Structures are given as C-alpha cells and as structure tokens.
Amino acid sequence: MSTQVILPRIMQIGEGASQDIPNVLASLGCTRPLIITDKMMVQLGYASRIQETLAGQQMSADVFDDTVPEPTVASIQAGVEKARNGDYDCIIALGGGSPIDSAKAIAILAKHGGEMRDYKFPRIVIESGLPIIAVPTTAGTGSEVTRVTIIADEKTDEKMLCVGIGFMPVAALIDFSLTLSLPARITADTGIDALTHAMEAYVSKKASLYSDSQALSAMRLIAPNLRRAYHDGSDKAAREAMMLGSTLAGVAFSNASVALVHGMSRPIGAHFHVPHGLSNAMLLPSVTAFSIPAAAERYADCARAMGVASEQDSDAVANDKLLSELRALNDELQVPTPEQFGIDRQQFFDQLQVMAQQALASGSPNNNPRVPSSDEIIEIYQQLW
Ligand code: NAD
C-alpha cells in the first residue's frame, strides 16, 4: 500500500526565514500580496517588517488585520471582500493558526464563492484558491504545512473541519525568531497542541512509515524543549526546536490525521471559547489513558521518543511513565481544568450529548486506536471536570 504525501512547494526554515519573502514570492511568480494577519502582528511590527522587506524589492503589500483568535464564519467575511475586490495574486498569512486558517478560508471563498459550510468535511476541497505563503508565529498548529482549516460556525457552535489540497499553502517560511515574543501561556498551549499532533499522528489508524518518521522527530524536538521555552521565552535553542517540531508534527498529522483528542477538543473550543491548544492539553492525559490499551506499543514508542522512558522499559512501564509525564507537564504548565478556566458546570454538563455527537461527526475519533462510543466520550468529558 502506498501513501500520498502533500506538502508546500517551498519551505524556508531557520532564523530570519521570514525576511526571505521577496525571493520566495519571486520564485512563485507572485508580485502583489495581501497580508492577512491579526492586530498583535501589527503591534509587534511583524507586518510592517514584511511590508518594508517587500518595498525594498519594489513590491507593495496591503494588510488585512481583522482576523480573530479561533476564526468564525463572520470574522472572515470582510477579508473575503477585500481579497475579492483587490488585484492580489497571493496571500501572505502571518500569525498563529488563527490568521493562517482565516487566510486559507479567505483564499478559497474569494475565488470560488459560496459559504464556508459548503466546504466542510467530508467534502474534500480540491479547488485552488489564491496561493498562500504562510509565516507562522506560534509553535503551534502546524497550519503552515497542513491541508486543513478550522472555521467555527457561530450559529451552531460548531468548529467546522475543512480539508483538502486546496487549503495547503504553496510556501511556508518557518522562522523561530518570530516566536520569541510569545507569552508563556500561549507558548504552553500551542506547544502542547504540537505535541498532541505528533502523538495523535503516531497512534492514528492512518499512520504510515512516512508520517511516523515525522511524528517521532517532532516528539524528540518538542518534549525536551517545551518546558524550557515556557520558563524562558528568550531561549533561542528551545524556540528553534519547538518551531521545527511543530512544523514536523503538522506534516505528520496532515498526512495521517489527528484522532480523539482533537475530535473532543473542537466542541469544547466552540461551546466555551477555550483556545484550541488549551482544550487539547486538558484532554491529552485522559484520552491517552483511554487509548493505551488498544495501542500499548505505539504509546510506549511515544514515551521513548519523548525521552521519558528508556529502551529497557517494558511497554507497560513506558506507558505508566508517559501518563505521569503528561500529567506533570499539565501541572508545570499550569493547564487549568474546565472549572478553573471558568466554564459553568451546569452548561458544561448540559452540552455533553451535543459535544459527543459533534466529536463523532468530525470523523477524527474514528482514527483513534480505540474508537469510543458516544457514552465513552461523555465519560471522558465528565472526568475532566
Ligand atoms: P492564535 O493564532 O489564535 O494566537 C493566539 C494568540 O497569540 C493571539 O492573541 C495572537 O495574536 C497571539 N500571538 C501569536 N503569535 C504571537 C507572537 N509571536 N508573539 C506574541 N503573541 C502572539 O493561536 P494558535 O494556537 O496558533 O492557533 C489556534 C487556531 O489554529 C485555532 O483556530 C485552531 O482551530 C487552529 N488550528 C489549525 C490547524 C490546522 O491544521 N489548520 C491545526 C491546529 C489548530
């Protein structure tokens, strides 16, 4: 059996990669970009730095900075109008997963019309939108190398998973120096997101030798560096490892799929506005404990790649160590429980049936080594409380 692997055409990786944007545009034959970003990137001067670099090569770029964290259908509408009505030949998506996902959706809707709902999974989006050059500033979602975008429908409180080659950036400029400004909380949430991508890709039923090799490399980079980057945001070596780890984890899951953590995480985010990485972090220990019996060997490999178990440890010992590590990591990174996050108990328990249905409908739980029933999903949600 063979595996189809989809990647960006260009990946520019390393310190200062984002400053190579004129060369990358030139090699793609693009001259008139629209930068899609958020207000923080403007405030930090990242957007103007790209504009200045482009101006040095006689290229001008407009900026749309109205994207919001965890993008919604309404939040991208003005961006669609701007992209449709301008003379842009590409989009520079600058920021964390939210601006990059917004840009992916805008790129398709501006060119092909319709509503976001029309493009949601199980439809596979093969149309090409405006080409996207992704410049991630979190380490992170891996969205710069994935064929995925996630847009929430505020009417139904559903995070719509949209998938297909149409959402794959043509280029990714992976510059860890942009992550030096990340606050500790966002470093933690996004870092656990990346770790979850790597673990889920590795245990996914759709894993292949290719995705395994990316996932294991990602775990080796992320696990020893997440605490370091959290405690000292200026630690360049840790930031570099986290950034590359996050990209490799993105490559792994985009080509192997995520599983139960992500399936259950999206409904928590959609109903209670918990940032994506944080809801993953809340779920990772419990979902791992639930899933280990169906893939003990695979999870033990994760423990070894993360450096928390040795080659000599049996799978059972390695998996005990893995669970201890995931709980200790959440403690050290101060991941709150849903209650500590401020979610109302009654509302949380009232939504459990709907959340379990949405989790199953996303398709992700089917890739889990142990496929849960709706009742089992509800039980795991209850455990989080
Ligand atoms: P984000 O983009 O929502 O950013 C979180 C916050 O961090 C924002 O306030 C942002 O302004 C700030 N920020 C970002 N970079 C910064 C920097 N360098 N310095 C200082 N502040 C910075 O966070 P995220 O976790 O990267 O993205 C989350 C989104 O990504 C969610 O919508 C999630 O569903 C989506 N996602 C997409 C994929 C995919 O493959 N497409 C995968 C996982 C998650």
Coordinates of C-alpha atoms and ligand atoms in Angstrom, one line a residue:
M1 CA 0.0 0.0 0.0
S2 CA 1.3 3.5 -0.8
T3 CA 0.6 6.8 1.0
Q4 CA 0.0 10.1 -0.7
V5 CA 2.0 12.9 0.9
I6 CA 1.0 16.6 0.4
L7 CA 3.4 19.4 1.3
P8 CA 4.0 23.0 0.5
R9 CA 6.2 23.6 -2.6
I10 CA 8.7 25.7 -0.7
M11 CA 9.7 25.5 3.0
Q12 CA 12.2 28.2 4.1
I13 CA 13.4 27.2 7.6
G14 CA 15.5 28.9 10.2
E15 CA 16.3 32.2 11.8
G16 CA 15.4 35.1 9.5
A17 CA 13.4 32.9 7.1
S18 CA 10.6 35.4 7.1
Q19 CA 12.9 38.0 5.6
D20 CA 13.4 35.8 2.5
I21 CA 9.8 36.6 1.4
P22 CA 10.8 38.6 -1.7
N23 CA 12.8 35.6 -3.1
V24 CA 10.0 33.2 -2.3
L25 CA 7.4 35.4 -4.0
A26 CA 9.7 35.8 -7.0
S27 CA 10.2 32.0 -7.3
L28 CA 6.4 31.6 -7.3
G29 CA 5.9 34.4 -9.8
C30 CA 3.8 36.5 -7.4
T31 CA 4.1 40.3 -7.1
R32 CA 1.0 41.6 -5.4
P33 CA 0.4 40.0 -2.0
L34 CA -2.3 40.7 0.6
I35 CA -1.0 40.2 4.1
I36 CA -3.7 38.5 6.3
T37 CA -2.8 38.8 10.0
D38 CA -4.1 40.0 13.4
K39 CA -3.7 43.2 15.4
M40 CA -0.9 41.7 17.5
M41 CA 1.3 41.1 14.5
V42 CA 0.8 44.7 13.5
Q43 CA 1.6 45.9 17.1
L44 CA 4.7 43.8 17.2
G45 CA 5.9 45.3 13.9
Y46 CA 6.0 41.9 12.2
A47 CA 3.5 43.0 9.4
S48 CA 5.4 46.3 8.7
R49 CA 8.7 44.5 8.6
I50 CA 7.4 42.2 5.8
Q51 CA 6.0 45.3 4.0
E52 CA 9.4 47.0 4.3
T53 CA 11.2 44.0 3.1
L54 CA 8.9 43.8 0.1
A55 CA 9.2 47.5 -0.6
G56 CA 12.9 47.0 -0.9
Q57 CA 12.1 44.9 -3.9
Q58 CA 9.5 47.3 -5.3
M59 CA 6.6 45.2 -4.2
S60 CA 3.7 46.7 -2.2
A61 CA 1.5 44.7 0.1
D62 CA -1.8 45.7 1.7
V63 CA -2.7 44.4 5.2
F64 CA -6.0 42.9 6.4
D65 CA -5.5 42.6 10.2
D66 CA -9.1 41.9 11.4
T67 CA -8.7 38.2 11.9
V68 CA -9.7 36.9 15.4
P69 CA -8.4 34.0 17.5
E70 CA -10.3 30.8 16.7
P71 CA -11.8 32.3 13.5
T72 CA -15.6 32.3 12.8
V73 CA -17.6 32.5 9.6
A74 CA -18.5 36.2 10.3
S75 CA -14.9 37.1 11.2
I76 CA -13.5 36.2 7.8
Q77 CA -16.2 37.9 5.7
A78 CA -14.5 41.3 5.5
G79 CA -11.3 39.5 4.5
V80 CA -13.2 37.7 1.7
E81 CA -14.5 41.0 0.3
K82 CA -11.0 42.6 0.5
A83 CA -9.3 39.7 -1.3
R84 CA -12.1 39.5 -3.9
N85 CA -12.1 43.2 -4.7
G86 CA -8.3 43.8 -4.8
D87 CA -5.8 42.9 -7.6
Y88 CA -3.9 40.4 -5.3
D89 CA -2.1 37.4 -6.8
C90 CA -1.3 35.8 -3.5
I91 CA -1.9 35.9 0.3
I92 CA 0.8 36.1 3.0
A93 CA -0.7 34.5 6.1
L94 CA 1.1 35.9 9.1
G95 CA 0.5 34.8 12.6
G96 CA -0.6 31.9 14.7
G97 CA -3.0 29.2 13.5
S98 CA -5.9 31.7 13.6
P99 CA -4.7 34.1 10.9
I100 CA -3.3 31.2 8.8
D101 CA -6.6 29.3 9.0
S102 CA -8.5 32.6 8.3
A103 CA -6.3 33.2 5.2
K104 CA -6.9 29.6 3.9
A105 CA -10.6 30.1 4.1
I106 CA -10.5 33.6 2.6
A107 CA -8.3 32.3 -0.3
I108 CA -10.9 29.8 -1.3
L109 CA -14.0 31.8 -0.7
A110 CA -12.6 34.9 -2.5
K111 CA -12.0 32.8 -5.6
H112 CA -14.8 30.2 -5.6
G113 CA -17.6 31.9 -3.6
G114 CA -20.2 30.0 -1.6
E115 CA -20.3 29.7 2.2
M116 CA -17.7 28.1 4.5
R117 CA -20.2 25.4 5.4
D118 CA -20.2 24.2 1.7
Y119 CA -16.5 23.3 2.1
K120 CA -16.7 21.4 5.4
F121 CA -15.6 17.7 5.8
P122 CA -16.5 15.2 4.4
R123 CA -16.2 17.3 1.2
I124 CA -12.6 17.3 0.1
V125 CA -11.6 20.7 -1.3
I126 CA -9.5 20.3 -4.4
E127 CA -10.1 23.8 -5.8
S128 CA -7.1 26.1 -5.8
G129 CA -7.6 29.4 -4.1
L130 CA -5.2 32.4 -4.1
P131 CA -1.8 30.9 -3.3
I132 CA -0.8 31.2 0.3
I133 CA 2.6 31.9 1.7
A134 CA 2.3 31.0 5.4
V135 CA 4.5 32.7 8.1
P136 CA 3.7 31.1 11.4
T137 CA 4.4 32.9 14.7
T138 CA 3.3 30.2 17.1
A139 CA 4.8 26.7 17.5
G140 CA 2.0 25.5 17.2
T141 CA -0.7 24.4 15.0
G142 CA 1.5 23.4 12.0
S143 CA -1.2 25.0 9.9
E144 CA 1.6 26.3 7.6
V145 CA 2.1 22.8 6.3
T146 CA -1.4 21.3 6.6
R147 CA -4.3 20.8 4.2
V148 CA -6.7 21.8 6.9
T149 CA -8.6 24.9 8.1
I150 CA -10.9 25.1 11.0
I151 CA -13.6 27.8 11.0
A152 CA -16.3 28.0 13.7
D153 CA -20.0 28.5 12.7
E154 CA -21.2 30.8 15.4
K155 CA -24.8 29.9 14.7
T156 CA -24.4 26.3 15.5
D157 CA -21.4 26.5 17.9
E158 CA -19.6 24.0 15.6
K159 CA -15.9 24.2 14.7
M160 CA -16.1 23.1 11.1
L161 CA -13.1 21.0 9.9
C162 CA -12.3 21.7 6.3
V163 CA -9.8 19.5 4.5
G164 CA -8.2 19.2 1.1
I165 CA -5.2 20.2 -1.1
G166 CA -7.0 23.5 -1.7
F167 CA -6.0 24.6 1.8
M168 CA -2.3 23.7 1.5
P169 CA 0.0 26.7 1.5
V170 CA 2.3 26.9 -1.5
A171 CA 5.1 28.1 0.7
A172 CA 5.9 28.2 4.4
L173 CA 8.5 30.5 6.0
I174 CA 9.4 28.9 9.3
D175 CA 11.2 31.5 11.3
F176 CA 11.5 30.7 15.0
S177 CA 12.7 34.2 15.8
L178 CA 9.1 35.4 15.4
T179 CA 8.1 33.2 18.4
L180 CA 10.5 34.9 20.8
S181 CA 7.7 37.3 21.7
L182 CA 5.2 34.6 22.6
P183 CA 4.0 34.9 26.2
A184 CA 4.4 31.8 28.5
R185 CA 0.7 30.9 28.4
I186 CA 0.5 30.8 24.6
T187 CA 3.8 29.1 24.4
A188 CA 2.4 26.3 26.7
D189 CA -1.0 26.0 24.9
T190 CA 0.5 26.0 21.4
G191 CA 3.4 23.7 22.4
I192 CA 1.0 21.1 23.8
D193 CA -1.0 21.4 20.6
A194 CA 2.1 20.5 18.6
L195 CA 2.9 17.6 21.0
T196 CA -0.7 16.3 20.6
H197 CA -0.4 16.5 16.8
A198 CA 2.7 14.4 16.9
M199 CA 1.3 11.8 19.3
E200 CA -2.1 11.5 17.5
A201 CA -0.4 11.2 14.1
Y202 CA 1.7 8.4 15.5
V203 CA -1.1 6.4 17.0
S204 CA -3.6 7.3 14.2
K205 CA -5.1 4.4 12.2
K206 CA -4.0 6.3 9.1
A207 CA -0.3 6.5 10.2
S208 CA 2.4 5.4 7.7
L209 CA 6.1 4.9 7.8
Y210 CA 6.4 8.5 6.4
S211 CA 4.1 10.1 9.0
D212 CA 5.7 8.0 11.8
S213 CA 9.2 9.4 11.0
Q214 CA 7.9 13.0 11.1
A215 CA 5.9 12.4 14.2
L216 CA 8.8 10.8 16.2
S217 CA 11.2 13.5 15.1
A218 CA 8.6 16.1 16.3
M219 CA 8.3 14.4 19.7
R220 CA 12.1 14.3 20.1
L221 CA 12.2 18.1 19.4
I222 CA 9.2 19.2 21.4
A223 CA 9.3 17.1 24.6
P224 CA 12.7 18.3 26.0
N225 CA 12.1 21.9 24.9
L226 CA 8.5 22.8 25.8
R227 CA 9.3 23.4 29.5
R228 CA 12.4 25.4 28.6
A229 CA 10.5 27.7 26.2
Y230 CA 7.7 28.1 28.7
H231 CA 10.1 29.1 31.5
D232 CA 12.4 31.2 29.4
G233 CA 10.9 32.6 26.3
S234 CA 14.2 34.0 25.2
D235 CA 15.8 30.6 25.0
K236 CA 16.6 30.6 21.2
A237 CA 17.7 26.9 21.0
A238 CA 14.4 25.8 22.7
R239 CA 12.3 28.1 20.4
E240 CA 14.1 26.7 17.3
A241 CA 13.4 23.1 18.4
M242 CA 9.8 23.9 19.2
M243 CA 9.2 25.6 15.9
L244 CA 10.7 22.8 13.8
G245 CA 9.0 20.3 16.0
S246 CA 5.6 22.0 15.4
T247 CA 6.1 22.0 11.7
L248 CA 7.1 18.4 11.5
A249 CA 4.1 17.5 13.8
G250 CA 1.9 19.4 11.3
V251 CA 3.4 17.4 8.4
A252 CA 2.8 14.2 10.3
F253 CA -0.9 14.8 11.2
S254 CA -1.8 16.4 7.9
N255 CA -0.7 13.2 6.2
A256 CA -2.0 10.8 8.9
S257 CA -4.9 12.7 10.5
V258 CA -5.5 13.6 14.2
A259 CA -7.6 11.4 16.4
L260 CA -9.7 11.5 19.6
V261 CA -8.1 14.4 21.4
H262 CA -8.8 16.8 18.5
G263 CA -12.3 15.3 17.9
M264 CA -13.2 16.1 21.5
S265 CA -11.3 19.3 21.7
R266 CA -13.1 21.2 19.0
P267 CA -16.5 21.1 20.7
I268 CA -15.0 22.4 24.0
G269 CA -13.5 25.3 22.0
A270 CA -16.7 26.0 20.1
H271 CA -19.1 26.0 23.0
F272 CA -16.9 27.5 25.7
H273 CA -14.3 29.5 23.8
V274 CA -11.3 27.7 25.2
P275 CA -8.2 28.2 23.0
H276 CA -7.5 25.2 20.8
G277 CA -4.2 24.2 22.4
L278 CA -5.6 24.6 25.9
S279 CA -8.6 22.3 25.3
N280 CA -6.2 19.7 23.7
A281 CA -4.0 20.0 26.8
M282 CA -7.0 19.4 29.1
L283 CA -7.8 16.2 27.2
L284 CA -4.4 14.7 26.4
P285 CA -3.8 12.8 29.6
S286 CA -7.4 11.3 29.9
V287 CA -7.6 10.4 26.2
T288 CA -4.2 8.8 26.3
A289 CA -5.2 6.7 29.3
F290 CA -8.4 5.6 27.5
S291 CA -6.5 4.8 24.3
I292 CA -3.3 3.0 25.6
P293 CA -5.0 -0.5 25.9
A294 CA -5.6 -0.5 22.1
A295 CA -2.1 0.6 21.1
A296 CA 0.3 -0.1 24.0
E297 CA 3.4 -0.5 21.8
R298 CA 2.8 2.7 19.9
Y299 CA 2.3 4.8 23.0
A300 CA 5.4 3.3 24.5
D301 CA 7.3 4.4 21.4
C302 CA 6.0 7.9 22.1
A303 CA 7.2 7.7 25.7
R304 CA 10.7 6.7 24.4
A305 CA 10.8 9.4 21.7
M306 CA 9.9 12.0 24.3
G307 CA 12.7 10.8 26.5
V308 CA 10.6 9.9 29.5
A309 CA 11.1 6.1 29.1
S310 CA 14.2 4.1 28.2
E311 CA 14.6 1.3 25.6
Q312 CA 14.9 -1.1 28.5
D313 CA 11.5 -0.2 29.9
S314 CA 8.7 -2.6 29.1
D315 CA 5.7 -1.1 27.2
A316 CA 3.6 -1.2 30.4
V317 CA 6.3 0.7 32.3
A318 CA 6.9 3.2 29.5
N319 CA 3.1 3.9 29.3
D320 CA 2.9 4.5 33.0
K321 CA 5.8 6.9 32.7
L322 CA 4.0 8.6 29.7
L323 CA 0.8 9.2 31.7
S324 CA 2.8 10.6 34.6
E325 CA 4.7 12.9 32.3
L326 CA 1.6 14.2 30.6
R327 CA 0.0 15.0 34.0
A328 CA 3.2 16.5 35.3
L329 CA 3.5 18.6 32.1
N330 CA 0.0 20.0 32.6
D331 CA 0.8 20.8 36.2
E332 CA 4.0 22.6 35.4
L333 CA 2.5 24.5 32.5
Q334 CA -0.5 25.4 34.7
V335 CA -3.1 23.9 32.4
P336 CA -6.5 24.7 34.1
T337 CA -9.4 22.2 34.4
P338 CA -12.6 23.3 32.6
E339 CA -13.8 24.5 36.0
Q340 CA -10.6 26.5 36.7
F341 CA -10.9 28.0 33.2
G342 CA -14.3 29.4 34.3
I343 CA -16.7 27.2 32.5
D344 CA -20.1 26.9 34.2
R345 CA -20.7 23.4 35.5
Q346 CA -24.3 23.2 34.5
Q347 CA -23.7 24.5 31.0
F348 CA -20.8 22.0 30.5
F349 CA -22.9 19.0 31.6
D350 CA -25.9 20.2 29.6
Q351 CA -23.9 20.2 26.4
L352 CA -22.2 16.8 26.8
Q353 CA -24.6 14.9 24.5
V354 CA -24.2 17.5 21.7
M355 CA -20.5 17.8 22.2
A356 CA -20.1 14.0 21.9
Q357 CA -22.2 14.0 18.7
Q358 CA -20.1 16.8 17.2
A359 CA -16.9 15.0 18.2
L360 CA -18.0 11.8 16.5
A361 CA -19.3 13.7 13.4
S362 CA -15.9 15.3 12.8
G363 CA -14.6 11.9 11.9
S364 CA -11.4 12.3 14.0
P365 CA -12.4 9.7 16.7
N366 CA -12.5 7.0 14.0
N367 CA -8.8 7.4 13.5
N368 CA -8.1 6.7 17.2
P369 CA -6.6 3.3 18.1
R370 CA -9.6 2.8 20.4
V371 CA -12.8 4.1 18.8
P372 CA -15.1 5.4 21.6
S373 CA -18.9 5.2 21.8
S374 CA -20.8 8.4 22.5
D375 CA -21.2 7.3 26.1
E376 CA -17.4 6.8 26.4
I377 CA -16.8 10.2 25.0
I378 CA -19.2 11.7 27.6
E379 CA -17.5 9.8 30.3
I380 CA -14.1 11.3 29.3
Y381 CA -15.6 14.8 29.3
Q382 CA -17.0 14.1 32.8
Q383 CA -13.6 13.0 34.0
L384 CA -12.1 16.4 33.0
W385 CA -14.3 18.1 35.5
Ligands
NAD1 P1 -3.7 32.0 17.6 O1 -3.3 32.2 16.2 O2 -5.2 32.1 18.0 O3 -3.0 33.1 18.5 C1 -3.2 33.1 19.9 C2 -2.8 34.5 20.5 O4 -1.4 34.6 20.4 C3 -3.3 35.6 19.6 O5 -3.8 36.6 20.5 C4 -2.2 36.1 18.8 O6 -2.2 37.5 18.5 C5 -1.0 35.8 19.8 N1 0.3 35.6 19.1 C6 0.5 34.8 18.0 N2 1.8 34.8 17.7 C7 2.4 35.6 18.6 C8 3.8 36.0 18.8 N3 4.8 35.6 18.1 N4 4.0 36.9 19.8 C9 3.0 37.3 20.7 N5 1.7 37.0 20.5 C10 1.4 36.1 19.5 O7 -3.2 30.6 18.3 P2 -2.8 29.2 17.6 O8 -2.9 28.3 18.7 O9 -1.5 29.4 16.8 O10 -4.0 29.0 16.6 C11 -5.2 28.5 17.0 C12 -6.1 28.2 15.8 O11 -5.5 27.3 14.9 C13 -7.4 27.6 16.2 O12 -8.4 28.3 15.5 C14 -7.3 26.2 15.8 O13 -8.5 25.6 15.5 C15 -6.4 26.3 14.6 N6 -5.7 25.1 14.2 C16 -5.5 24.8 12.9 C17 -4.8 23.7 12.5 C18 -4.6 23.4 11.0 O14 -4.0 22.5 10.6 N7 -5.2 24.3 10.2 C19 -4.3 22.8 13.4 C20 -4.5 23.1 14.8 C21 -5.1 24.2 15.2

